[in-house]
PDB file of C-alpha atoms in Angstrom:
ATOM      1  CA  MET L 737      49.624 -35.525 -21.410  1.00 56.00           C
ATOM      2  CA  SER L 738      48.865 -37.104 -24.789  1.00 69.00           C
ATOM      3  CA  PRO L 739      45.480 -38.841 -25.143  1.00 83.00           C
ATOM      4  CA  LEU L 740      45.439 -42.314 -23.638  1.00 92.00           C
ATOM      5  CA  PRO L 741      45.339 -45.048 -26.273  1.00 96.00           C
ATOM      6  CA  ILE L 742      42.629 -47.698 -26.036  1.00 97.00           C
ATOM      7  CA  PHE L 743      43.821 -51.244 -26.664  1.00 98.00           C
ATOM      8  CA  LEU L 744      40.984 -53.655 -27.450  1.00 98.00           C
ATOM      9  CA  ILE L 745      41.769 -57.365 -27.064  1.00 98.00           C
ATOM     10  CA  ASN L 746      39.949 -59.397 -29.706  1.00 97.00           C
ATOM     11  CA  LEU L 747      40.339 -62.881 -31.205  1.00 96.00           C
ATOM     12  CA  ASP L 748      40.734 -63.135 -34.968  1.00 96.00           C
ATOM     13  CA  ARG L 749      37.880 -65.654 -34.996  1.00 93.00           C
ATOM     14  CA  SER L 750      35.501 -63.269 -33.183  1.00 92.00           C
ATOM     15  CA  PRO L 751      34.673 -60.531 -35.727  1.00 94.00           C
ATOM     16  CA  HIS L 752      31.140 -60.250 -34.304  1.00 93.00           C
ATOM     17  CA  ARG L 753      32.537 -59.191 -30.934  1.00 94.00           C
ATOM     18  CA  LEU L 754      34.847 -56.704 -32.627  1.00 95.00           C
ATOM     19  CA  GLN L 755      31.907 -55.204 -34.501  1.00 95.00           C
ATOM     20  CA  ASP L 756      29.895 -54.697 -31.308  1.00 94.00           C
ATOM     21  CA  ALA L 757      32.853 -53.251 -29.378  1.00 95.00           C
ATOM     22  CA  ASN L 758      33.693 -50.954 -32.276  1.00 95.00           C
ATOM     23  CA  LYS L 759      30.143 -49.620 -32.273  1.00 94.00           C
ATOM     24  CA  SER L 760      30.220 -48.920 -28.520  1.00 94.00           C
ATOM     25  CA  ILE L 761      33.540 -47.100 -28.718  1.00 96.00           C
ATOM     26  CA  ALA L 762      32.690 -45.169 -31.891  1.00 96.00           C
ATOM     27  CA  GLU L 763      29.408 -43.944 -30.375  1.00 96.00           C
ATOM     28  CA  LEU L 764      31.512 -42.059 -27.819  1.00 96.00           C
ATOM     29  CA  GLY L 765      33.642 -40.511 -30.535  1.00 95.00           C
ATOM     30  CA  LEU L 766      36.689 -42.569 -29.587  1.00 96.00           C
ATOM     31  CA  LYS L 767      39.150 -44.728 -31.496  1.00 95.00           C
ATOM     32  CA  PHE L 768      41.061 -47.829 -30.475  1.00 97.00           C
ATOM     33  CA  GLU L 769      43.920 -50.070 -31.475  1.00 97.00           C
ATOM     34  CA  ARG L 770      43.035 -53.736 -31.846  1.00 98.00           C
ATOM     35  CA  ILE L 771      45.238 -56.281 -30.074  1.00 98.00           C
ATOM     36  CA  SER L 772      44.993 -59.654 -31.794  1.00 98.00           C
ATOM     37  CA  ALA L 773      44.282 -61.999 -28.890  1.00 97.00           C
ATOM     38  CA  VAL L 774      46.177 -65.221 -28.314  1.00 97.00           C
ATOM     39  CA  ASP L 775      44.001 -68.189 -29.291  1.00 96.00           C
ATOM     40  CA  GLY L 776      44.023 -71.054 -26.805  1.00 94.00           C
ATOM     41  CA  ARG L 777      43.005 -73.464 -29.545  1.00 94.00           C
ATOM     42  CA  THR L 778      46.295 -72.971 -31.385  1.00 95.00           C
ATOM     43  CA  LEU L 779      48.793 -72.731 -28.503  1.00 96.00           C
ATOM     44  CA  SER L 780      51.740 -75.124 -28.620  1.00 96.00           C
ATOM     45  CA  ASN L 781      53.241 -76.749 -25.542  1.00 95.00           C
ATOM     46  CA  SER L 782      56.419 -74.716 -25.969  1.00 96.00           C
ATOM     47  CA  GLU L 783      54.476 -71.443 -26.116  1.00 96.00           C
ATOM     48  CA  ILE L 784      52.650 -72.368 -22.914  1.00 97.00           C
ATOM     49  CA  SER L 785      55.710 -73.544 -20.995  1.00 96.00           C
ATOM     50  CA  ALA L 786      57.517 -70.297 -21.838  1.00 96.00           C
ATOM     51  CA  VAL L 787      55.130 -68.275 -19.640  1.00 97.00           C
ATOM     52  CA  TYR L 788      52.992 -70.675 -17.570  1.00 98.00           C
ATOM     53  CA  SER L 789      53.948 -73.101 -14.790  1.00 98.00           C
ATOM     54  CA  HIS L 790      51.848 -76.230 -14.241  1.00 96.00           C
ATOM     55  CA  GLU L 791      53.939 -76.966 -11.149  1.00 97.00           C
ATOM     56  CA  LEU L 792      53.256 -73.625  -9.475  1.00 98.00           C
ATOM     57  CA  ASN L 793      49.606 -73.813 -10.502  1.00 97.00           C
ATOM     58  CA  ASN L 794      49.298 -77.215  -8.841  1.00 96.00           C
ATOM     59  CA  ARG L 795      50.921 -75.854  -5.675  1.00 96.00           C
ATOM     60  CA  TYR L 796      49.217 -72.480  -5.368  1.00 97.00           C
ATOM     61  CA  TYR L 797      45.928 -72.559  -7.264  1.00 97.00           C
ATOM     62  CA  HIS L 798      42.876 -74.702  -6.801  1.00 95.00           C
ATOM     63  CA  TYR L 799      42.394 -75.915 -10.370  1.00 95.00           C
ATOM     64  CA  ASP L 800      44.369 -76.282 -13.596  1.00 95.00           C
ATOM     65  CA  LEU L 801      43.970 -73.252 -15.827  1.00 95.00           C
ATOM     66  CA  THR L 802      42.289 -73.996 -19.126  1.00 94.00           C
ATOM     67  CA  LEU L 803      43.939 -73.179 -22.432  1.00 95.00           C
ATOM     68  CA  GLY L 804      41.469 -70.320 -22.748  1.00 94.00           C
ATOM     69  CA  GLU L 805      42.540 -68.810 -19.415  1.00 96.00           C
ATOM     70  CA  ILE L 806      46.212 -69.186 -20.282  1.00 97.00           C
ATOM     71  CA  ALA L 807      45.589 -67.519 -23.647  1.00 97.00           C
ATOM     72  CA  CYS L 808      43.618 -64.730 -21.939  1.00 97.00           C
ATOM     73  CA  TYR L 809      46.563 -63.969 -19.648  1.00 98.00           C
ATOM     74  CA  MET L 810      48.920 -64.040 -22.644  1.00 98.00           C
ATOM     75  CA  SER L 811      46.626 -61.636 -24.510  1.00 98.00           C
ATOM     76  CA  HIS L 812      46.734 -59.117 -21.678  1.00 98.00           C
ATOM     77  CA  ARG L 813      50.515 -59.480 -21.579  1.00 98.00           C
ATOM     78  CA  LYS L 814      50.527 -58.689 -25.297  1.00 98.00           C
ATOM     79  CA  ALA L 815      48.580 -55.496 -24.614  1.00 98.00           C
ATOM     80  CA  TRP L 816      50.991 -54.481 -21.831  1.00 98.00           C
ATOM     81  CA  GLN L 817      53.950 -55.078 -24.124  1.00 98.00           C
ATOM     82  CA  THR L 818      52.279 -52.974 -26.817  1.00 98.00           C
ATOM     83  CA  LEU L 819      52.108 -50.102 -24.338  1.00 98.00           C
ATOM     84  CA  LEU L 820      55.809 -50.408 -23.533  1.00 98.00           C
ATOM     85  CA  GLU L 821      56.679 -50.402 -27.233  1.00 97.00           C
ATOM     86  CA  SER L 822      54.747 -47.156 -27.686  1.00 96.00           C
ATOM     87  CA  GLU L 823      55.578 -43.661 -26.459  1.00 95.00           C
ATOM     88  CA  HIS L 824      52.475 -43.447 -24.272  1.00 95.00           C
ATOM     89  CA  ALA L 825      52.640 -43.080 -20.487  1.00 94.00           C
ATOM     90  CA  ALA L 826      49.581 -45.272 -19.934  1.00 96.00           C
ATOM     91  CA  ALA L 827      46.780 -47.065 -21.772  1.00 97.00           C
ATOM     92  CA  ILE L 828      43.206 -48.236 -21.390  1.00 98.00           C
ATOM     93  CA  ILE L 829      42.862 -52.010 -21.807  1.00 98.00           C
ATOM     94  CA  LEU L 830      39.476 -53.378 -22.863  1.00 98.00           C
ATOM     95  CA  GLU L 831      38.209 -56.846 -23.603  1.00 97.00           C
ATOM     96  CA  ASP L 832      35.701 -57.085 -26.438  1.00 95.00           C
ATOM     97  CA  ASP L 833      32.528 -58.148 -24.595  1.00 93.00           C
ATOM     98  CA  ILE L 834      31.843 -54.737 -23.069  1.00 94.00           C
ATOM     99  CA  VAL L 835      29.344 -51.954 -22.603  1.00 94.00           C
ATOM    100  CA  LEU L 836      30.586 -48.425 -21.976  1.00 97.00           C
ATOM    101  CA  ASP L 837      29.016 -45.693 -19.894  1.00 96.00           C
ATOM    102  CA  PRO L 838      28.995 -42.235 -21.550  1.00 96.00           C
ATOM    103  CA  GLN L 839      31.392 -41.073 -18.819  1.00 96.00           C
ATOM    104  CA  PHE L 840      34.014 -43.401 -20.299  1.00 97.00           C
ATOM    105  CA  ALA L 841      34.705 -40.658 -22.839  1.00 95.00           C
ATOM    106  CA  GLN L 842      35.689 -38.308 -19.983  1.00 94.00           C
ATOM    107  CA  LEU L 843      38.505 -40.461 -18.529  1.00 94.00           C
ATOM    108  CA  GLN L 844      41.324 -38.430 -20.033  1.00 90.00           C
ATOM    109  CA  LYS L 845      40.951 -35.500 -17.626  1.00 91.00           C
ATOM    110  CA  PRO L 846      40.982 -37.348 -14.264  1.00 92.00           C
ATOM    111  CA  ILE L 847      43.975 -39.418 -15.331  1.00 92.00           C
ATOM    112  CA  ALA L 848      45.814 -36.286 -16.461  1.00 90.00           C
ATOM    113  CA  ASP L 849      45.004 -34.669 -13.095  1.00 91.00           C
ATOM    114  CA  LEU L 850      46.698 -37.563 -11.269  1.00 91.00           C
ATOM    115  CA  ALA L 851      50.040 -36.522 -12.759  1.00 85.00           C
ATOM    116  CA  ASP L 852      50.142 -33.557 -10.355  1.00 83.00           C
ATOM    117  CA  SER L 853      48.948 -35.427  -7.281  1.00 87.00           C
ATOM    118  CA  PRO L 854      50.392 -37.767  -4.626  1.00 88.00           C
ATOM    119  CA  PHE L 855      49.021 -40.639  -6.746  1.00 91.00           C
ATOM    120  CA  SER L 856      51.069 -39.867  -9.861  1.00 91.00           C
ATOM    121  CA  ASP L 857      52.942 -43.176  -9.574  1.00 93.00           C
ATOM    122  CA  TRP L 858      49.866 -45.371  -9.998  1.00 97.00           C
ATOM    123  CA  ASP L 859      50.167 -48.840 -11.582  1.00 98.00           C
ATOM    124  CA  VAL L 860      46.682 -50.175 -12.387  1.00 98.00           C
ATOM    125  CA  ILE L 861      43.262 -48.514 -12.086  1.00 98.00           C
ATOM    126  CA  LYS L 862      40.152 -50.649 -12.437  1.00 98.00           C
ATOM    127  CA  LEU L 863      37.349 -49.209 -14.572  1.00 98.00           C
ATOM    128  CA  ALA L 864      34.961 -52.119 -14.024  1.00 96.00           C
ATOM    129  CA  GLN L 865      33.564 -54.402 -11.356  1.00 94.00           C
ATOM    130  CA  PRO L 866      31.620 -56.945 -13.409  1.00 92.00           C
ATOM    131  CA  PHE L 867      31.307 -59.573 -10.705  1.00 91.00           C
ATOM    132  CA  LYS L 868      31.206 -59.512  -6.900  1.00 90.00           C
ATOM    133  CA  HIS L 869      31.106 -56.099  -5.236  1.00 91.00           C
ATOM    134  CA  LYS L 870      34.295 -55.091  -3.417  1.00 93.00           C
ATOM    135  CA  GLU L 871      34.461 -52.443  -0.727  1.00 93.00           C
ATOM    136  CA  SER L 872      36.650 -49.432  -1.423  1.00 95.00           C
ATOM    137  CA  ARG L 873      38.075 -46.397   0.358  1.00 96.00           C
ATOM    138  CA  LEU L 874      38.123 -42.894  -1.116  1.00 97.00           C
ATOM    139  CA  LEU L 875      41.601 -41.543  -1.849  1.00 96.00           C
ATOM    140  CA  LYS L 876      40.850 -38.501  -3.991  1.00 95.00           C
ATOM    141  CA  THR L 877      37.907 -36.819  -5.691  1.00 95.00           C
ATOM    142  CA  ILE L 878      38.703 -35.747  -9.259  1.00 94.00           C
ATOM    143  CA  GLY L 879      35.806 -33.845 -10.768  1.00 92.00           C
ATOM    144  CA  GLU L 880      32.952 -36.329 -11.161  1.00 94.00           C
ATOM    145  CA  PHE L 881      35.213 -39.297 -10.418  1.00 97.00           C
ATOM    146  CA  GLN L 882      36.571 -40.843  -7.240  1.00 97.00           C
ATOM    147  CA  LEU L 883      39.932 -42.567  -6.982  1.00 97.00           C
ATOM    148  CA  VAL L 884      39.601 -45.467  -4.545  1.00 97.00           C
ATOM    149  CA  GLU L 885      41.679 -48.193  -2.948  1.00 97.00           C
ATOM    150  CA  TYR L 886      40.501 -51.728  -2.212  1.00 97.00           C
ATOM    151  CA  ASP L 887      41.062 -54.237   0.556  1.00 94.00           C
ATOM    152  CA  LYS L 888      40.826 -56.751  -2.282  1.00 96.00           C
ATOM    153  CA  PRO L 889      40.567 -55.603  -5.910  1.00 97.00           C
ATOM    154  CA  PRO L 890      37.506 -56.768  -7.868  1.00 96.00           C
ATOM    155  CA  MET L 891      37.683 -59.683 -10.275  1.00 95.00           C
ATOM    156  CA  GLY L 892      37.417 -59.241 -14.023  1.00 94.00           C
ATOM    157  CA  GLY L 893      39.714 -57.814 -16.678  1.00 95.00           C
ATOM    158  CA  CYS L 894      37.178 -56.249 -19.037  1.00 96.00           C
ATOM    159  CA  GLY L 895      38.358 -52.680 -18.447  1.00 97.00           C
ATOM    160  CA  TYR L 896      41.288 -51.054 -16.652  1.00 98.00           C
ATOM    161  CA  LEU L 897      43.987 -48.426 -16.947  1.00 98.00           C
ATOM    162  CA  ILE L 898      47.641 -49.405 -16.776  1.00 98.00           C
ATOM    163  CA  SER L 899      50.741 -47.224 -16.579  1.00 97.00           C
ATOM    164  CA  ARG L 900      54.127 -48.038 -18.072  1.00 97.00           C
ATOM    165  CA  GLN L 901      55.500 -48.971 -14.664  1.00 97.00           C
ATOM    166  CA  GLY L 902      52.423 -51.103 -13.996  1.00 98.00           C
ATOM    167  CA  ALA L 903      52.950 -52.911 -17.302  1.00 98.00           C
ATOM    168  CA  LYS L 904      56.597 -53.588 -16.452  1.00 98.00           C
ATOM    169  CA  LYS L 905      55.658 -54.980 -13.048  1.00 98.00           C
ATOM    170  CA  LEU L 906      52.969 -57.290 -14.408  1.00 98.00           C
ATOM    171  CA  LEU L 907      55.137 -58.461 -17.309  1.00 98.00           C
ATOM    172  CA  SER L 908      57.817 -59.504 -14.807  1.00 97.00           C
ATOM    173  CA  ARG L 909      55.341 -62.105 -13.523  1.00 95.00           C
ATOM    174  CA  VAL L 910      56.839 -65.090 -15.345  1.00 95.00           C
ATOM    175  CA  PRO L 911      55.847 -67.798 -15.088  1.00 97.00           C
ATOM    176  CA  PHE L 912      52.238 -67.139 -14.149  1.00 98.00           C
ATOM    177  CA  PHE L 913      49.964 -69.766 -12.642  1.00 98.00           C
ATOM    178  CA  ARG L 914      46.687 -68.016 -11.799  1.00 97.00           C
ATOM    179  CA  PRO L 915      44.119 -66.236 -14.027  1.00 97.00           C
ATOM    180  CA  VAL L 916      45.176 -62.703 -14.895  1.00 98.00           C
ATOM    181  CA  ASP L 917      42.501 -60.957 -12.827  1.00 97.00           C
ATOM    182  CA  VAL L 918      43.261 -63.143  -9.797  1.00 97.00           C
ATOM    183  CA  ASP L 919      46.959 -62.350 -10.084  1.00 97.00           C
ATOM    184  CA  MET L 920      46.100 -58.649  -9.913  1.00 97.00           C
ATOM    185  CA  GLN L 921      44.623 -59.298  -6.475  1.00 97.00           C
ATOM    186  CA  TRP L 922      47.963 -60.646  -5.186  1.00 98.00           C
ATOM    187  CA  GLN L 923      49.470 -57.167  -5.365  1.00 97.00           C
ATOM    188  CA  TRP L 924      52.498 -57.849  -3.147  1.00 97.00           C
ATOM    189  CA  GLU L 925      53.586 -60.634  -5.509  1.00 97.00           C
ATOM    190  CA  THR L 926      53.258 -58.702  -8.766  1.00 96.00           C
ATOM    191  CA  GLY L 927      54.319 -55.363  -7.267  1.00 96.00           C
ATOM    192  CA  ALA L 928      51.487 -53.656  -9.172  1.00 97.00           C
ATOM    193  CA  HIS L 929      49.172 -51.773  -6.808  1.00 97.00           C
ATOM    194  CA  VAL L 930      45.546 -51.756  -7.975  1.00 98.00           C
ATOM    195  CA  LEU L 931      43.275 -48.747  -7.490  1.00 98.00           C
ATOM    196  CA  GLY L 932      39.804 -48.042  -8.880  1.00 98.00           C
ATOM    197  CA  LEU L 933      38.016 -45.125 -10.535  1.00 97.00           C
ATOM    198  CA  LEU L 934      34.360 -44.700  -9.627  1.00 97.00           C
ATOM    199  CA  PRO L 935      31.779 -44.563 -11.032  1.00 97.00           C
ATOM    200  CA  TYR L 936      32.744 -47.596 -13.088  1.00 97.00           C
ATOM    201  CA  THR L 937      32.494 -46.810 -16.781  1.00 97.00           C
ATOM    202  CA  VAL L 938      32.981 -50.329 -18.208  1.00 97.00           C
ATOM    203  CA  ASP L 939      30.970 -53.504 -17.722  1.00 95.00           C
ATOM    204  CA  ASN L 940      30.697 -56.923 -19.326  1.00 92.00           C
ATOM    205  CA  SER L 941      27.904 -56.987 -21.888  1.00 85.00           C
ATOM    206  CA  HIS L 942      27.321 -60.734 -21.413  1.00 76.00           C
ATOM    207  CA  THR L 943      26.053 -60.677 -24.991  1.00 76.00           C
ATOM    208  CA  HIS L 944      28.402 -63.293 -26.397  1.00 59.00           C
ATOM    209  CA  GLU L 945      29.511 -66.753 -25.382  1.00 61.00           C
ATOM    210  CA  SER L 946      32.731 -66.624 -23.378  1.00 54.00           C
ATOM    211  CA  ASP L 947      35.775 -67.034 -25.618  1.00 52.00           C
ATOM    212  CA  ILE L 948      37.531 -68.667 -22.657  1.00 52.00           C
ATOM    213  CA  PHE L 949      34.739 -71.210 -22.169  1.00 47.00           C
ATOM    214  CA  SER L 950      34.603 -71.880 -25.917  1.00 49.00           C
ATOM    215  CA  VAL L 951      38.054 -73.446 -25.613  1.00 51.00           C
ATOM    216  CA  ALA L 952      37.343 -75.383 -22.391  1.00 49.00           C
ATOM    217  CA  ASN L 953      35.001 -74.984 -19.438  1.00 56.00           C
ATOM    218  CA  ARG L 954      37.027 -74.378 -16.283  1.00 57.00           C
ATOM    219  CA  HIS L 955      34.142 -75.636 -14.148  1.00 59.00           C
ATOM    220  CA  GLU L 956      34.787 -79.098 -15.534  1.00 61.00           C
ATOM    221  CA  ASN L 957      38.310 -79.141 -14.079  1.00 69.00           C
ATOM    222  CA  SER L 958      38.724 -80.968 -10.778  1.00 76.00           C
ATOM    223  CA  ARG L 959      39.214 -78.753  -7.734  1.00 86.00           C
ATOM    224  CA  ARG L 960      42.013 -78.965  -5.169  1.00 94.00           C
ATOM    225  CA  LYS L 961      39.953 -78.062  -2.108  1.00 94.00           C
ATOM    226  CA  TRP L 962      42.830 -78.113   0.362  1.00 96.00           C
ATOM    227  CA  VAL L 963      44.880 -75.782  -1.838  1.00 96.00           C
ATOM    228  CA  ARG L 964      41.931 -73.399  -2.056  1.00 96.00           C
ATOM    229  CA  ILE L 965      41.529 -73.267   1.733  1.00 96.00           C
ATOM    230  CA  LYS L 966      45.277 -72.841   2.289  1.00 97.00           C
ATOM    231  CA  GLU L 967      45.554 -70.059  -0.280  1.00 97.00           C
ATOM    232  CA  LEU L 968      42.523 -68.207   1.069  1.00 97.00           C
ATOM    233  CA  TRP L 969      44.181 -68.080   4.468  1.00 97.00           C
ATOM    234  CA  ARG L 970      47.543 -67.130   2.994  1.00 97.00           C
ATOM    235  CA  PHE L 971      45.923 -64.348   0.986  1.00 97.00           C
ATOM    236  CA  PHE L 972      44.110 -63.024   4.063  1.00 97.00           C
ATOM    237  CA  TRP L 973      47.233 -62.686   6.193  1.00 97.00           C
ATOM    238  CA  GLN L 974      49.559 -61.463   3.464  1.00 97.00           C
ATOM    239  CA  ASN L 975      46.970 -58.978   2.194  1.00 97.00           C
ATOM    240  CA  ARG L 976      46.511 -57.675   5.718  1.00 96.00           C
ATOM    241  CA  HIS L 977      50.273 -57.238   6.112  1.00 96.00           C
ATOM    242  CA  TYR L 978      50.516 -55.556   2.697  1.00 96.00           C
ATOM    243  CA  HIS L 979      47.946 -52.878   3.546  1.00 94.00           C
ATOM    244  CA  SER L 980      49.400 -52.292   7.026  1.00 92.00           C
ATOM    245  CA  LYS L 981      52.701 -51.304   5.391  1.00 86.00           C
ATOM    246  CA  ARG L 982      51.216 -48.836   2.905  1.00 83.00           C
TER     247      ARG L 982
END
């Protein structure tokens, strides 16, 4: 298996974040390919409507996504498309506000080992859990790492592995109407099953102001409380059914 490429998502107007991420990656003796992130400040209505549905958002999510969140989703889609246009079987996707554990440099071997296991057809593998802790179940021990499955995948998109088939599944999600990391939790809708690799080797650095919030603060958007309650219940039952069939 050829070495996994690292795709780093970075805004053109955030060279300071690129510099910090570059230092963290270089310290581990690794290289990356920069993915120029989509800038929410410059998005046109036609660009948004081509991939995002206000109608579905209003029906199935509890607040309107900000331009920054829409651009974030589009940036991850750009990284997935870059993978498909390459000859690589999978890639590591990183956002640029990250800190890396030294074990991050050892990811190549456990992923290569999965090729000869019952889990060779994986879609997405989380490398980070920057927010609320999510319980997981051990599937396979691979050297110093553990491949796990979640009842509900953790939030955050700062670091994950994605295979070609995972990229195809997630790219078929058009139009989208939730944040990208939330969509990854609705696995039966995207078709992309999300696993995790512990110990986590990526985390948010929380060093820089959020690029998403710099466009607009999502906490200022009005909430649709009834939609939130309805969707929480719908997620619970559909998620339960999804795992019972696996």
